[in-house]
XYZ file of C-alpha atoms in Angstrom:
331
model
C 0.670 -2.417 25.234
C -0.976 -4.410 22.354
C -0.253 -5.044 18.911
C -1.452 -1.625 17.706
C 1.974 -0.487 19.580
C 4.430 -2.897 17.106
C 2.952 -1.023 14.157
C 5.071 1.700 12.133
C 8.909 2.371 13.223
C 9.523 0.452 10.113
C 13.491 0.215 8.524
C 14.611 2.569 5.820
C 17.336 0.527 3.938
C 19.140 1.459 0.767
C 19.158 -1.379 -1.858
C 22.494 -2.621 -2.660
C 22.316 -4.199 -5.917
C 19.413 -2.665 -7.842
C 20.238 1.032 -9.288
C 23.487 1.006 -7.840
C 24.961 2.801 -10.642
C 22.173 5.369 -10.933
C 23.127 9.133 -10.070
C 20.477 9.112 -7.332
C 20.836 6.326 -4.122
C 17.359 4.431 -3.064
C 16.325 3.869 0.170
C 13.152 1.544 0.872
C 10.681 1.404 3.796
C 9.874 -1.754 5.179
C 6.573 -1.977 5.702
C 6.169 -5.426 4.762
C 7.519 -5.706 8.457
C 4.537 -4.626 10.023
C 2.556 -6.879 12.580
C -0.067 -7.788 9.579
C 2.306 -7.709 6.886
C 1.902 -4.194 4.983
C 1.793 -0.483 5.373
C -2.226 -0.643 5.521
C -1.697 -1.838 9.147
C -0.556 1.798 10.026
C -4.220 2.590 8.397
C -6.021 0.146 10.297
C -4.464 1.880 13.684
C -5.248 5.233 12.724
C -9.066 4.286 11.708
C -9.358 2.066 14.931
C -8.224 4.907 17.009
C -9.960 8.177 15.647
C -13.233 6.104 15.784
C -12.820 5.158 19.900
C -12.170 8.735 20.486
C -15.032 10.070 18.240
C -17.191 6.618 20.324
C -18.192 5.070 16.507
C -16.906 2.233 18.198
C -17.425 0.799 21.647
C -17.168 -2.646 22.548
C -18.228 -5.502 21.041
C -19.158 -3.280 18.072
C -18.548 -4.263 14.298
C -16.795 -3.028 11.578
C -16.737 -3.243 7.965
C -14.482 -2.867 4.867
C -14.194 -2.912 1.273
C -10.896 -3.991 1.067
C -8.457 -5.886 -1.135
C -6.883 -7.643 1.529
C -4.098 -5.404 3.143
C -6.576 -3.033 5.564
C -8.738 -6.104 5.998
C -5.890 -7.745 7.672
C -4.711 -4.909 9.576
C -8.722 -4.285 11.001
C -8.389 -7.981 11.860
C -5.602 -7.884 14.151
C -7.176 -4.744 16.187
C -10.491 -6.172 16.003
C -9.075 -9.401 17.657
C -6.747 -7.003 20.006
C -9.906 -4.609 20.854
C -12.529 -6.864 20.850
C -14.593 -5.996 18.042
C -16.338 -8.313 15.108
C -14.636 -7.258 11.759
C -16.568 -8.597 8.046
C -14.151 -7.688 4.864
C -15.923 -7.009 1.803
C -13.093 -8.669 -0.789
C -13.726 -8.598 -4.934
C -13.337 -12.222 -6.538
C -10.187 -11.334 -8.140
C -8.060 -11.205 -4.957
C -5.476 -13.485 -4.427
C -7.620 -16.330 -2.291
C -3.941 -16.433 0.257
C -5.698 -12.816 1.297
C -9.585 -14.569 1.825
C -7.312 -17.140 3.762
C -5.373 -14.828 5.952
C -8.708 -12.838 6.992
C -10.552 -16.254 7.886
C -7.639 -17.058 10.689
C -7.635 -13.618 11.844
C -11.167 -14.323 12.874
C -12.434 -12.088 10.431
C -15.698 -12.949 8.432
C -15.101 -12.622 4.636
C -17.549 -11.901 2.034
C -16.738 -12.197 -1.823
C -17.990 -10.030 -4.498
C -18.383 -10.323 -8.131
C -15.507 -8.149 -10.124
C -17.290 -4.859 -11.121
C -16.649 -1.266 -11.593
C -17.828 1.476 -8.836
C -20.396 2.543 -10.595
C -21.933 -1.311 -9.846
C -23.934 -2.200 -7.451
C -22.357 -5.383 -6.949
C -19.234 -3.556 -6.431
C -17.323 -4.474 -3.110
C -16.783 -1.039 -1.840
C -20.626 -0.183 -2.605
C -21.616 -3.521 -1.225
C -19.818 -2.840 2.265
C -21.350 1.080 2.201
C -24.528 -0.716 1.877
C -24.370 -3.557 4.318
C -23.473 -0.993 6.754
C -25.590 1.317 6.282
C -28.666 -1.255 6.301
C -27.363 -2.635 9.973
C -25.953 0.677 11.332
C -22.259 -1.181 11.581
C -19.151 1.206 11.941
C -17.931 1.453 7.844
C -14.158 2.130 7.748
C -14.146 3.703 4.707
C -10.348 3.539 4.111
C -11.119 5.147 0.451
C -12.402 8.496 1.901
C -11.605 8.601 6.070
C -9.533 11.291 6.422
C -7.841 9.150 9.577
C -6.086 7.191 6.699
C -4.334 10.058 5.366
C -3.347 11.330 8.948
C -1.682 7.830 9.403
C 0.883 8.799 6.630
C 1.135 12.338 7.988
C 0.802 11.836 11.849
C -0.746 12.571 14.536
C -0.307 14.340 18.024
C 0.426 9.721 19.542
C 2.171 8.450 16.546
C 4.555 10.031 13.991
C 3.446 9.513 10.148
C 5.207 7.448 7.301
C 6.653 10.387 5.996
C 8.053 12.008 9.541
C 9.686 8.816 10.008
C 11.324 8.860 6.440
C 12.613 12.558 7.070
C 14.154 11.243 10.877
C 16.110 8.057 8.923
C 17.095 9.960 5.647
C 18.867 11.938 8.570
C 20.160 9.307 9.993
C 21.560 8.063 7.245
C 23.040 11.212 6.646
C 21.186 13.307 4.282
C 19.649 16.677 5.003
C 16.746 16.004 2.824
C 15.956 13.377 -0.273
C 15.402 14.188 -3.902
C 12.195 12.542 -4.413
C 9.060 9.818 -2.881
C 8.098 7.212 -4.970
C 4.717 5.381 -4.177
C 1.905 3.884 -5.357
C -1.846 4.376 -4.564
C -4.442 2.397 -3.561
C -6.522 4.620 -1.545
C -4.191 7.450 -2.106
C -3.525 7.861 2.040
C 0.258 6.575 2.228
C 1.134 9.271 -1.303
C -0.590 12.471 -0.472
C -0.649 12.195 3.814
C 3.653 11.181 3.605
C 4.045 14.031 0.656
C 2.269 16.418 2.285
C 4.560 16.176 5.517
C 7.749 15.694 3.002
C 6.813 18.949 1.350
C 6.399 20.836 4.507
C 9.547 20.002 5.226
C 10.763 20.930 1.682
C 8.908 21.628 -0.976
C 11.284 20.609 -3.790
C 11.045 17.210 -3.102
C 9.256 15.444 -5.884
C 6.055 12.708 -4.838
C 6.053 10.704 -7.772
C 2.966 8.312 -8.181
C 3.922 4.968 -9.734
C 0.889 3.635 -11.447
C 0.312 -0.164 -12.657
C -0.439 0.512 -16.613
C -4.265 -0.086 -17.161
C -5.163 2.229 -14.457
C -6.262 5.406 -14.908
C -4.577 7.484 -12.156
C -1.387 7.908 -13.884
C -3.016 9.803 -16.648
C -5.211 12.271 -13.804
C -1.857 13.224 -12.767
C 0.261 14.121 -15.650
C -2.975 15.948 -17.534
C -5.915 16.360 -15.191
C -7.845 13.934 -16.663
C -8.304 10.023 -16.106
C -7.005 7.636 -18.812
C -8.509 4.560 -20.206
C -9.436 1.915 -17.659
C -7.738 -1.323 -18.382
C -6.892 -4.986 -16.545
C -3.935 -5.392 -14.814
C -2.526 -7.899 -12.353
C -1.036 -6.292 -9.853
C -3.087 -5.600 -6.522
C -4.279 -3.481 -4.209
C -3.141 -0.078 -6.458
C -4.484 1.544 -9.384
C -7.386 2.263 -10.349
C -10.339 3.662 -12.806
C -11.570 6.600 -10.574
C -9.598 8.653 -7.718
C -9.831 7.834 -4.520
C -11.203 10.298 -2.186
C -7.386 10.279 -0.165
C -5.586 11.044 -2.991
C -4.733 14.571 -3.183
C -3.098 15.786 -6.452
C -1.712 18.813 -4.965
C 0.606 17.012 -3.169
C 1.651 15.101 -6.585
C 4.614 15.958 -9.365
C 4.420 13.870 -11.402
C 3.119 9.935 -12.204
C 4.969 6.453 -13.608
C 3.205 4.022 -15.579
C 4.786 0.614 -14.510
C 4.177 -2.809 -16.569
C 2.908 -6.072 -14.945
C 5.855 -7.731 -16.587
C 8.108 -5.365 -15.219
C 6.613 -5.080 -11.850
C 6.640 -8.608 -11.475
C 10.613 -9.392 -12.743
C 11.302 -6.569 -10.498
C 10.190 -8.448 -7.896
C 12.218 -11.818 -8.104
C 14.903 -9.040 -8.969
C 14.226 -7.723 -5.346
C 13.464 -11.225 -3.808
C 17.040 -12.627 -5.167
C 19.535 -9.877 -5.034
C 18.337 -7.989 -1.913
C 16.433 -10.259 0.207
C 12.995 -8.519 0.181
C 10.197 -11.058 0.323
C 7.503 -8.403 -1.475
C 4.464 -7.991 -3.343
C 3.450 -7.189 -6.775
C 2.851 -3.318 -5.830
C 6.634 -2.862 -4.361
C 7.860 -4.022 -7.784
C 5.616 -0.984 -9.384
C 7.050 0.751 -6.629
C 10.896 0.730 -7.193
C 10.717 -0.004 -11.266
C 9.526 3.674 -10.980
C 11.851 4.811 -8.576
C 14.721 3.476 -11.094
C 13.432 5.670 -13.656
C 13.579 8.905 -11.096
C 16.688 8.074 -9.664
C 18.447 8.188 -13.316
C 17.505 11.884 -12.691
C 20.228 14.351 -12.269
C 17.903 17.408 -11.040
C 17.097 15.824 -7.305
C 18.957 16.557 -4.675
C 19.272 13.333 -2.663
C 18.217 9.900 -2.380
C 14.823 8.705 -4.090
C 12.903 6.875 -1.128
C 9.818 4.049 -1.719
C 8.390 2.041 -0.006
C 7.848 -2.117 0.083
C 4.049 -2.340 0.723
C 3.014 -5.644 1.734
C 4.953 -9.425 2.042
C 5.168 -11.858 -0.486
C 3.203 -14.562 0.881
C -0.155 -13.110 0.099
C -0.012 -13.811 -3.206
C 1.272 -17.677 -3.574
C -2.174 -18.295 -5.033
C -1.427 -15.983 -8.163
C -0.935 -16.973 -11.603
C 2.380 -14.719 -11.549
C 3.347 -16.381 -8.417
C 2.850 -19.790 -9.713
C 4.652 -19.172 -12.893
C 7.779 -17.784 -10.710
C 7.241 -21.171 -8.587
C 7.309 -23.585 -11.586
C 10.224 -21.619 -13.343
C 12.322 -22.293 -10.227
C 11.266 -25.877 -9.274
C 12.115 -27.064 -12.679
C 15.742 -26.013 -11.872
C 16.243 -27.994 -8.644
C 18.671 -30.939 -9.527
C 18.097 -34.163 -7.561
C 20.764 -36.406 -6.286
C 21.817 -39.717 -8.932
Protein backbone atom coordinates (compact mmCIF):
# COMPACT_ATOMS: atom_id res chain seq x y z
CA UNK A 1 0.00 0.00 0.00
CA UNK A 2 1.12 3.60 -0.86
CA UNK A 3 -0.39 6.84 -0.88
CA UNK A 4 -2.28 6.27 -4.15
CA UNK A 5 -4.44 3.83 -1.72
CA UNK A 6 -5.55 6.99 0.89
CA UNK A 7 -7.02 8.72 -2.15
CA UNK A 8 -10.97 8.95 -2.72
CA UNK A 9 -13.43 7.39 0.08
CA UNK A 10 -13.92 10.99 0.83
CA UNK A 11 -17.02 12.19 3.53
CA UNK A 12 -20.37 13.27 2.24
CA UNK A 13 -21.64 15.71 4.99
CA UNK A 14 -24.73 17.86 4.93
CA UNK A 15 -24.05 21.53 5.90
CA UNK A 16 -25.77 22.60 8.94
CA UNK A 17 -26.02 26.21 8.85
CA UNK A 18 -25.91 27.33 5.21
CA UNK A 19 -29.40 26.68 3.24
CA UNK A 20 -30.88 25.20 6.11
CA UNK A 21 -34.16 26.62 5.39
CA UNK A 22 -34.09 25.80 1.68
CA UNK A 23 -36.74 23.12 0.41
CA UNK A 24 -33.85 20.96 -0.83
CA UNK A 25 -30.97 19.54 1.98
CA UNK A 26 -27.07 19.82 0.76
CA UNK A 27 -24.68 17.38 1.21
CA UNK A 28 -20.85 18.17 0.38
CA UNK A 29 -17.93 15.89 -0.60
CA UNK A 30 -14.82 16.33 1.04
CA UNK A 31 -12.32 16.23 -1.18
CA UNK A 32 -10.26 18.79 0.30
CA UNK A 33 -9.41 15.63 2.51
CA UNK A 34 -7.50 13.96 0.04
CA UNK A 35 -3.71 13.02 0.58
CA UNK A 36 -2.69 16.26 -1.69
CA UNK A 37 -5.42 18.37 -0.68
CA UNK A 38 -8.18 18.30 -3.60
CA UNK A 39 -10.30 16.13 -5.77
CA UNK A 40 -7.52 16.38 -8.68
CA UNK A 41 -5.59 13.80 -6.57
CA UNK A 42 -8.26 11.15 -7.62
CA UNK A 43 -7.07 12.43 -11.31
CA UNK A 44 -3.55 12.14 -10.70
CA UNK A 45 -4.24 8.23 -9.62
CA UNK A 46 -6.26 7.46 -12.46
CA UNK A 47 -3.60 9.09 -15.07
CA UNK A 48 -0.65 7.43 -13.09
CA UNK A 49 -2.32 4.13 -13.34
CA UNK A 50 -3.83 3.82 -16.97
CA UNK A 51 -0.33 4.97 -18.18
CA UNK A 52 1.73 1.85 -16.17
CA UNK A 53 -0.72 -0.48 -17.64
CA UNK A 54 -0.65 1.01 -21.21
CA UNK A 55 3.82 1.09 -20.22
CA UNK A 56 3.85 5.23 -21.12
CA UNK A 57 5.52 5.08 -17.99
CA UNK A 58 8.21 2.85 -16.59
CA UNK A 59 10.61 3.76 -14.10
CA UNK A 60 12.47 6.56 -13.62
CA UNK A 61 10.42 8.10 -16.46
CA UNK A 62 9.06 11.80 -16.46
CA UNK A 63 6.00 13.41 -16.61
CA UNK A 64 4.58 16.64 -17.44
CA UNK A 65 1.58 18.96 -16.81
CA UNK A 66 -0.09 22.07 -17.56
CA UNK A 67 -1.64 22.54 -14.48
CA UNK A 68 -2.95 25.20 -12.12
CA UNK A 69 -1.74 23.66 -9.15
CA UNK A 70 -4.29 20.94 -7.93
CA UNK A 71 -3.16 17.85 -10.54
CA UNK A 72 0.37 19.16 -10.23
CA UNK A 73 0.26 18.32 -6.64
CA UNK A 74 -1.50 15.18 -6.91
CA UNK A 75 1.31 13.93 -9.92
CA UNK A 76 3.79 15.00 -7.24
CA UNK A 77 2.88 12.77 -4.56
CA UNK A 78 2.77 9.56 -7.05
CA UNK A 79 5.75 10.68 -8.76
CA UNK A 80 7.57 10.75 -5.32
CA UNK A 81 5.53 7.35 -4.33
CA UNK A 82 6.42 5.66 -7.91
CA UNK A 83 9.55 6.98 -8.56
CA UNK A 84 9.16 9.13 -11.41
CA UNK A 85 10.53 12.95 -12.16
CA UNK A 86 7.35 15.20 -12.42
CA UNK A 87 7.90 19.21 -14.11
CA UNK A 88 4.42 21.33 -13.70
CA UNK A 89 3.85 23.78 -16.29
CA UNK A 90 1.97 26.63 -13.88
CA UNK A 91 0.60 30.23 -15.54
CA UNK A 92 1.97 33.39 -13.54
CA UNK A 93 -1.31 34.09 -12.13
CA UNK A 94 -1.44 31.12 -9.72
CA UNK A 95 -1.45 31.60 -6.26
CA UNK A 96 2.64 31.33 -5.61
CA UNK A 97 1.39 28.90 -2.06
CA UNK A 98 0.67 26.34 -5.25
CA UNK A 99 4.53 27.04 -7.00
CA UNK A 100 5.50 26.47 -3.23
CA UNK A 101 3.69 23.29 -2.53
CA UNK A 102 5.04 21.65 -5.94
CA UNK A 103 8.77 22.71 -5.07
CA UNK A 104 8.57 20.47 -1.61
CA UNK A 105 6.87 17.76 -3.33
CA UNK A 106 10.04 17.48 -5.30
CA UNK A 107 8.43 18.58 -8.26
CA UNK A 108 10.25 20.98 -10.77
CA UNK A 109 8.06 24.05 -11.56
CA UNK A 110 8.10 26.13 -14.55
CA UNK A 111 6.14 29.55 -14.83
CA UNK A 112 4.46 30.88 -17.80
CA UNK A 113 3.38 34.19 -18.92
CA UNK A 114 -0.71 34.62 -18.59
CA UNK A 115 -2.05 33.98 -22.16
CA UNK A 116 -4.94 32.56 -23.94
CA UNK A 117 -4.76 28.90 -25.70
CA UNK A 118 -4.50 30.08 -28.76
CA UNK A 119 -0.75 31.46 -27.43
CA UNK A 120 2.12 29.98 -27.75
CA UNK A 121 3.33 31.01 -24.53
CA UNK A 122 0.36 29.43 -23.11
CA UNK A 123 1.09 26.87 -20.21
CA UNK A 124 -0.90 24.02 -21.48
CA UNK A 125 0.73 24.55 -25.11
CA UNK A 126 4.07 25.08 -23.50
CA UNK A 127 3.93 21.59 -21.58
CA UNK A 128 2.42 19.82 -25.08
CA UNK A 129 5.49 21.22 -26.51
CA UNK A 130 8.21 20.51 -24.03
CA UNK A 131 7.02 17.07 -24.20
CA UNK A 132 6.74 16.48 -27.31
CA UNK A 133 10.37 17.98 -28.10
CA UNK A 134 11.94 15.39 -25.29
CA UNK A 135 9.50 12.46 -25.81
CA UNK A 136 8.38 12.90 -21.84
CA UNK A 137 5.00 11.17 -20.81
CA UNK A 138 2.33 14.50 -21.16
CA UNK A 139 -0.59 13.96 -18.73
CA UNK A 140 -2.87 15.81 -20.50
CA UNK A 141 -5.49 16.12 -17.69
CA UNK A 142 -7.54 18.55 -20.24
CA UNK A 143 -8.22 15.73 -22.79
CA UNK A 144 -7.05 12.01 -21.10
CA UNK A 145 -9.96 10.21 -21.03
CA UNK A 146 -8.37 8.42 -17.61
CA UNK A 147 -9.48 11.76 -15.92
CA UNK A 148 -13.00 11.35 -16.66
CA UNK A 149 -12.94 7.55 -15.68
CA UNK A 150 -11.61 8.77 -12.22
CA UNK A 151 -15.06 10.50 -11.62
CA UNK A 152 -16.89 7.55 -13.15
CA UNK A 153 -14.74 4.48 -12.04
CA UNK A 154 -13.07 1.91 -12.91
CA UNK A 155 -13.01 -2.02 -12.66
CA UNK A 156 -9.92 -1.09 -8.95
CA UNK A 157 -11.51 2.00 -7.70
CA UNK A 158 -15.13 3.25 -7.54
CA UNK A 159 -15.70 6.91 -9.13
CA UNK A 160 -16.73 10.27 -7.36
CA UNK A 161 -20.08 9.83 -8.37
CA UNK A 162 -20.53 5.85 -7.30
CA UNK A 163 -19.37 6.91 -4.04
CA UNK A 164 -21.96 9.86 -3.81
CA UNK A 165 -24.88 7.38 -4.85
CA UNK A 166 -23.45 4.62 -1.86
CA UNK A 167 -23.52 7.75 0.97
CA UNK A 168 -26.74 9.57 -0.31
CA UNK A 169 -27.92 5.92 0.66
CA UNK A 170 -26.49 5.90 3.59
CA UNK A 171 -27.77 8.79 4.63
CA UNK A 172 -30.98 7.64 3.72
CA UNK A 173 -32.09 8.78 0.42
CA UNK A 174 -32.93 6.59 -2.54
CA UNK A 175 -31.53 9.03 -4.94
CA UNK A 176 -30.65 13.07 -4.83
CA UNK A 177 -32.33 15.85 -6.73
CA UNK A 178 -29.42 17.34 -8.33
CA UNK A 179 -25.01 17.61 -8.66
CA UNK A 180 -23.61 20.78 -8.42
CA UNK A 181 -19.92 21.26 -9.67
CA UNK A 182 -17.64 23.23 -11.24
CA UNK A 183 -15.18 22.58 -14.15
CA UNK A 184 -11.82 22.89 -14.66
CA UNK A 185 -11.03 20.19 -17.00
CA UNK A 186 -14.58 19.10 -17.07
CA UNK A 187 -13.53 15.26 -15.66
CA UNK A 188 -15.09 15.46 -11.99
CA UNK A 189 -18.85 17.10 -13.90
CA UNK A 190 -19.41 14.92 -16.87
CA UNK A 191 -17.40 11.36 -15.57
CA UNK A 192 -19.64 11.72 -11.77
CA UNK A 193 -22.94 12.83 -13.98
CA UNK A 194 -22.61 10.37 -16.29
CA UNK A 195 -22.59 7.52 -13.52
CA UNK A 196 -25.41 9.70 -11.51
CA UNK A 197 -27.56 9.58 -14.61
CA UNK A 198 -27.16 5.94 -15.17
CA UNK A 199 -28.38 5.50 -12.10
CA UNK A 200 -31.24 8.01 -12.70
CA UNK A 201 -31.59 10.10 -15.25
CA UNK A 202 -33.67 12.87 -13.63
CA UNK A 203 -31.08 13.98 -11.60
CA UNK A 204 -29.96 17.39 -12.68
CA UNK A 205 -25.71 18.09 -13.19
CA UNK A 206 -25.67 21.62 -12.81
CA UNK A 207 -22.32 23.39 -13.84
CA UNK A 208 -21.48 26.32 -11.56
CA UNK A 209 -19.38 28.69 -13.54
CA UNK A 210 -17.11 31.67 -12.05
CA UNK A 211 -18.71 34.81 -14.11
CA UNK A 212 -16.08 35.87 -16.80
CA UNK A 213 -15.82 32.44 -18.11
CA UNK A 214 -17.31 31.34 -20.95
CA UNK A 215 -18.57 27.80 -20.15
CA UNK A 216 -21.63 28.85 -18.46
CA UNK A 217 -22.94 30.42 -21.58
CA UNK A 218 -21.88 26.89 -23.92
CA UNK A 219 -24.23 25.27 -21.66
CA UNK A 220 -27.38 27.16 -21.39
CA UNK A 221 -27.23 28.13 -25.44
CA UNK A 222 -24.60 26.11 -27.26
CA UNK A 223 -22.42 28.74 -27.69
CA UNK A 224 -19.41 30.23 -25.56
CA UNK A 225 -19.88 33.66 -23.91
CA UNK A 226 -17.54 36.51 -23.61
CA UNK A 227 -14.19 35.69 -22.04
CA UNK A 228 -13.55 37.79 -19.03
CA UNK A 229 -11.00 37.96 -15.71
CA UNK A 230 -11.94 36.45 -12.76
CA UNK A 231 -10.24 35.46 -9.53
CA UNK A 232 -11.17 32.39 -8.66
CA UNK A 233 -8.88 29.32 -9.71
CA UNK A 234 -8.48 26.35 -11.23
CA UNK A 235 -12.32 26.52 -13.01
CA UNK A 236 -13.70 28.35 -15.79
CA UNK A 237 -12.67 29.04 -18.68
CA UNK A 238 -12.67 30.69 -22.42
CA UNK A 239 -12.80 27.39 -24.48
CA UNK A 240 -14.18 23.76 -23.42
CA UNK A 241 -12.17 21.42 -22.23
CA UNK A 242 -11.86 18.27 -24.08
CA UNK A 243 -13.48 16.25 -20.63
CA UNK A 244 -16.32 18.18 -20.50
CA UNK A 245 -19.19 16.53 -22.00
CA UNK A 246 -22.39 18.63 -22.38
CA UNK A 247 -24.59 15.74 -22.72
CA UNK A 248 -24.20 14.91 -19.40
CA UNK A 249 -25.10 18.74 -18.42
CA UNK A 250 -28.74 20.49 -17.45
CA UNK A 251 -28.14 23.31 -16.92
CA UNK A 252 -25.14 26.05 -15.79
CA UNK A 253 -24.73 28.86 -12.72
CA UNK A 254 -22.87 31.90 -13.15
CA UNK A 255 -21.29 32.55 -9.64
CA UNK A 256 -19.59 36.08 -8.64
CA UNK A 257 -16.01 36.39 -7.22
CA UNK A 258 -17.57 38.41 -4.46
CA UNK A 259 -19.95 35.89 -3.78
CA UNK A 260 -17.75 32.95 -4.15
CA UNK A 261 -15.37 34.37 -1.93
CA UNK A 262 -17.99 35.56 1.19
CA UNK A 263 -19.28 32.17 0.66
CA UNK A 264 -16.28 30.93 1.65
CA UNK A 265 -15.55 32.64 5.12
CA UNK A 266 -19.41 31.81 5.27
CA UNK A 267 -18.29 28.07 4.97
CA UNK A 268 -14.93 28.54 6.90
CA UNK A 269 -16.93 30.14 10.06
CA UNK A 270 -20.24 28.47 10.35
CA UNK A 271 -19.35 24.93 9.19
CA UNK A 272 -15.78 24.36 9.68
CA UNK A 273 -14.66 23.78 6.04
CA UNK A 274 -11.18 25.12 5.46
CA UNK A 275 -11.86 25.56 1.36
CA UNK A 276 -10.93 27.20 -1.70
CA UNK A 277 -12.23 29.84 -3.89
CA UNK A 278 -13.89 27.15 -6.38
CA UNK A 279 -16.02 25.37 -3.38
CA UNK A 280 -17.52 28.81 -2.71
CA UNK A 281 -18.66 28.85 -6.65
CA UNK A 282 -19.53 25.50 -5.84
CA UNK A 283 -22.26 25.71 -3.07
CA UNK A 284 -23.39 29.61 -3.89
CA UNK A 285 -24.82 27.63 -6.90
CA UNK A 286 -26.04 24.81 -5.15
CA UNK A 287 -28.12 27.44 -2.88
CA UNK A 288 -29.75 28.66 -5.86
CA UNK A 289 -30.82 24.83 -6.96
CA UNK A 290 -31.71 23.77 -3.72
CA UNK A 291 -34.46 26.74 -3.47
CA UNK A 292 -35.93 24.43 -6.20
CA UNK A 293 -39.08 22.64 -5.49
CA UNK A 294 -38.99 20.23 -8.72
CA UNK A 295 -35.90 17.85 -7.36
CA UNK A 296 -36.46 15.07 -5.66
CA UNK A 297 -33.78 14.91 -2.96
CA UNK A 298 -30.80 16.45 -1.64
CA UNK A 299 -28.56 18.78 -3.97
CA UNK A 300 -24.91 17.27 -3.52
CA UNK A 301 -21.36 19.41 -4.34
CA UNK A 302 -18.44 19.03 -3.76
CA UNK A 303 -15.42 21.06 -1.68
CA UNK A 304 -12.54 20.90 -4.25
CA UNK A 305 -9.35 21.75 -2.79
CA UNK A 306 -8.08 23.22 1.00
CA UNK A 307 -7.74 26.59 1.91
CA UNK A 308 -4.18 26.90 2.40
CA UNK A 309 -3.24 27.11 -1.21
CA UNK A 310 -4.28 30.30 -1.60
CA UNK A 311 -2.82 32.45 1.56
CA UNK A 312 -0.80 34.27 -1.08
CA UNK A 313 -4.07 35.77 -2.75
CA UNK A 314 -5.20 39.20 -2.74
CA UNK A 315 -8.76 37.79 -1.55
CA UNK A 316 -7.02 35.84 1.03
CA UNK A 317 -5.08 38.69 2.32
CA UNK A 318 -7.98 40.99 2.44
CA UNK A 319 -9.98 38.18 4.58
CA UNK A 320 -6.59 38.07 6.77
CA UNK A 321 -6.36 41.86 7.43
CA UNK A 322 -10.24 42.18 7.98
CA UNK A 323 -9.87 39.67 10.83
CA UNK A 324 -6.51 40.70 12.42
CA UNK A 325 -7.74 44.18 12.82
CA UNK A 326 -10.42 42.69 15.17
CA UNK A 327 -8.14 40.84 17.61
CA UNK A 328 -8.22 42.89 20.95
CA UNK A 329 -4.98 42.83 22.97
CA UNK A 330 -4.76 42.65 26.67
CA UNK A 331 -4.45 46.50 28.70
Amino acid sequence: MDVIDAIGNTPLIRLSKIGADLPNPIYIKCEHLNPGGSIKDRTARAIVIDAEAKGELRPGSTMIEGTAGNTGVGLALLASARGYRLICVLPEKMAVDKRIALCQLGSEVIITKNGPLTAPHNFRNVAKRLAEENGWFLTNQFFNPANLGAHYGTAKYPGTGEEVLAQVKQAGFSTLGAFVMSSGTGGTISGSGRRLKEHDKGIQVVLADPVGSSIADWVNTGTLGPDGPFAVEGIGSGTVPGNLHRDVLDSAESVSDAEAFAMVERLVKEEGLTVGGSTGVNVVAALRVAARKDLNGPIVTVACDQWDRYKSTAWMKAWMEREAATVKLPE
